[in-house]
Amino acid sequence: MIDACEIDVRLRKKQHELEIRASKLSEELTRYNIEVSKDSEDRAQQLENEEVAEAIAQETQQELQQIKHAILRLKQGQYQVCELCQQSIEPERLLALPYTALCASCANEQ
Ligand SMILES: [Zn+2]
């Protein structure tokens, strides 16, 4: 049996970490926009860094959405129910991926 309180604490902790990461990334991206280098080589490197930061920022936002969704599912008592097949999600899967909304077999079919 899964301890909903413990899961809630874990999810919120992760949410907090991701929010910090997201705000650091957006600061970084703002800085890139301000400090545009005039040197073309530097500029190329800068654009590359900017792209990487943007990709991570997007991933972070996606993860945040998943976590918020999982917290909501937990509140509704749906946390352990697969969103596709309505079967129970394997407890070991939830431990490894605390914000998954799909059981292993549905996730494999995605
Ligand atoms: Zn399923």
JSON list of N, CA, C and O in Angstrom, two decimals, residues 30 56 60 81 103 107:
[
{"chain": "A", "resi": 30, "resn": "THR", "atom": "N", "xyz": [17.10, 35.27, -19.89]},
{"chain": "A", "resi": 30, "resn": "THR", "atom": "CA", "xyz": [16.97, 36.73, -19.96]},
{"chain": "A", "resi": 30, "resn": "THR", "atom": "C", "xyz": [18.35, 37.35, -20.14]},
{"chain": "A", "resi": 30, "resn": "THR", "atom": "O", "xyz": [18.53, 38.28, -20.93]},
{"chain": "A", "resi": 56, "resn": "ILE", "atom": "N", "xyz": [16.13, 22.70, -21.81]},
{"chain": "A", "resi": 56, "resn": "ILE", "atom": "CA", "xyz": [16.00, 22.25, -20.41]},
{"chain": "A", "resi": 56, "resn": "ILE", "atom": "C", "xyz": [14.81, 22.95, -19.76]},
{"chain": "A", "resi": 56, "resn": "ILE", "atom": "O", "xyz": [14.05, 22.34, -19.02]},
{"chain": "A", "resi": 60, "resn": "THR", "atom": "N", "xyz": [11.69, 21.13, -18.04]},
{"chain": "A", "resi": 60, "resn": "THR", "atom": "CA", "xyz": [11.36, 21.43, -16.65]},
{"chain": "A", "resi": 60, "resn": "THR", "atom": "C", "xyz": [9.88, 21.80, -16.53]},
{"chain": "A", "resi": 60, "resn": "THR", "atom": "O", "xyz": [9.19, 21.33, -15.62]},
{"chain": "A", "resi": 81, "resn": "VAL", "atom": "N", "xyz": [-4.25, 4.83, -10.11]},
{"chain": "A", "resi": 81, "resn": "VAL", "atom": "CA", "xyz": [-5.06, 4.31, -11.21]},
{"chain": "A", "resi": 81, "resn": "VAL", "atom": "C", "xyz": [-4.50, 4.80, -12.54]},
{"chain": "A", "resi": 81, "resn": "VAL", "atom": "O", "xyz": [-4.30, 5.99, -12.73]},
{"chain": "A", "resi": 103, "resn": "CYS", "atom": "N", "xyz": [0.22, 2.97, -16.31]},
{"chain": "A", "resi": 103, "resn": "CYS", "atom": "CA", "xyz": [0.84, 1.72, -15.87]},
{"chain": "A", "resi": 103, "resn": "CYS", "atom": "C", "xyz": [1.94, 1.35, -16.88]},
{"chain": "A", "resi": 103, "resn": "CYS", "atom": "O", "xyz": [2.01, 1.94, -17.96]},
{"chain": "A", "resi": 107, "resn": "ALA", "atom": "N", "xyz": [2.27, 2.63, -20.78]},
{"chain": "A", "resi": 107, "resn": "ALA", "atom": "CA", "xyz": [3.41, 3.50, -21.07]},
{"chain": "A", "resi": 107, "resn": "ALA", "atom": "C", "xyz": [4.24, 2.92, -22.22]},
{"chain": "A", "resi": 107, "resn": "ALA", "atom": "O", "xyz": [4.73, 3.64, -23.07]}
]
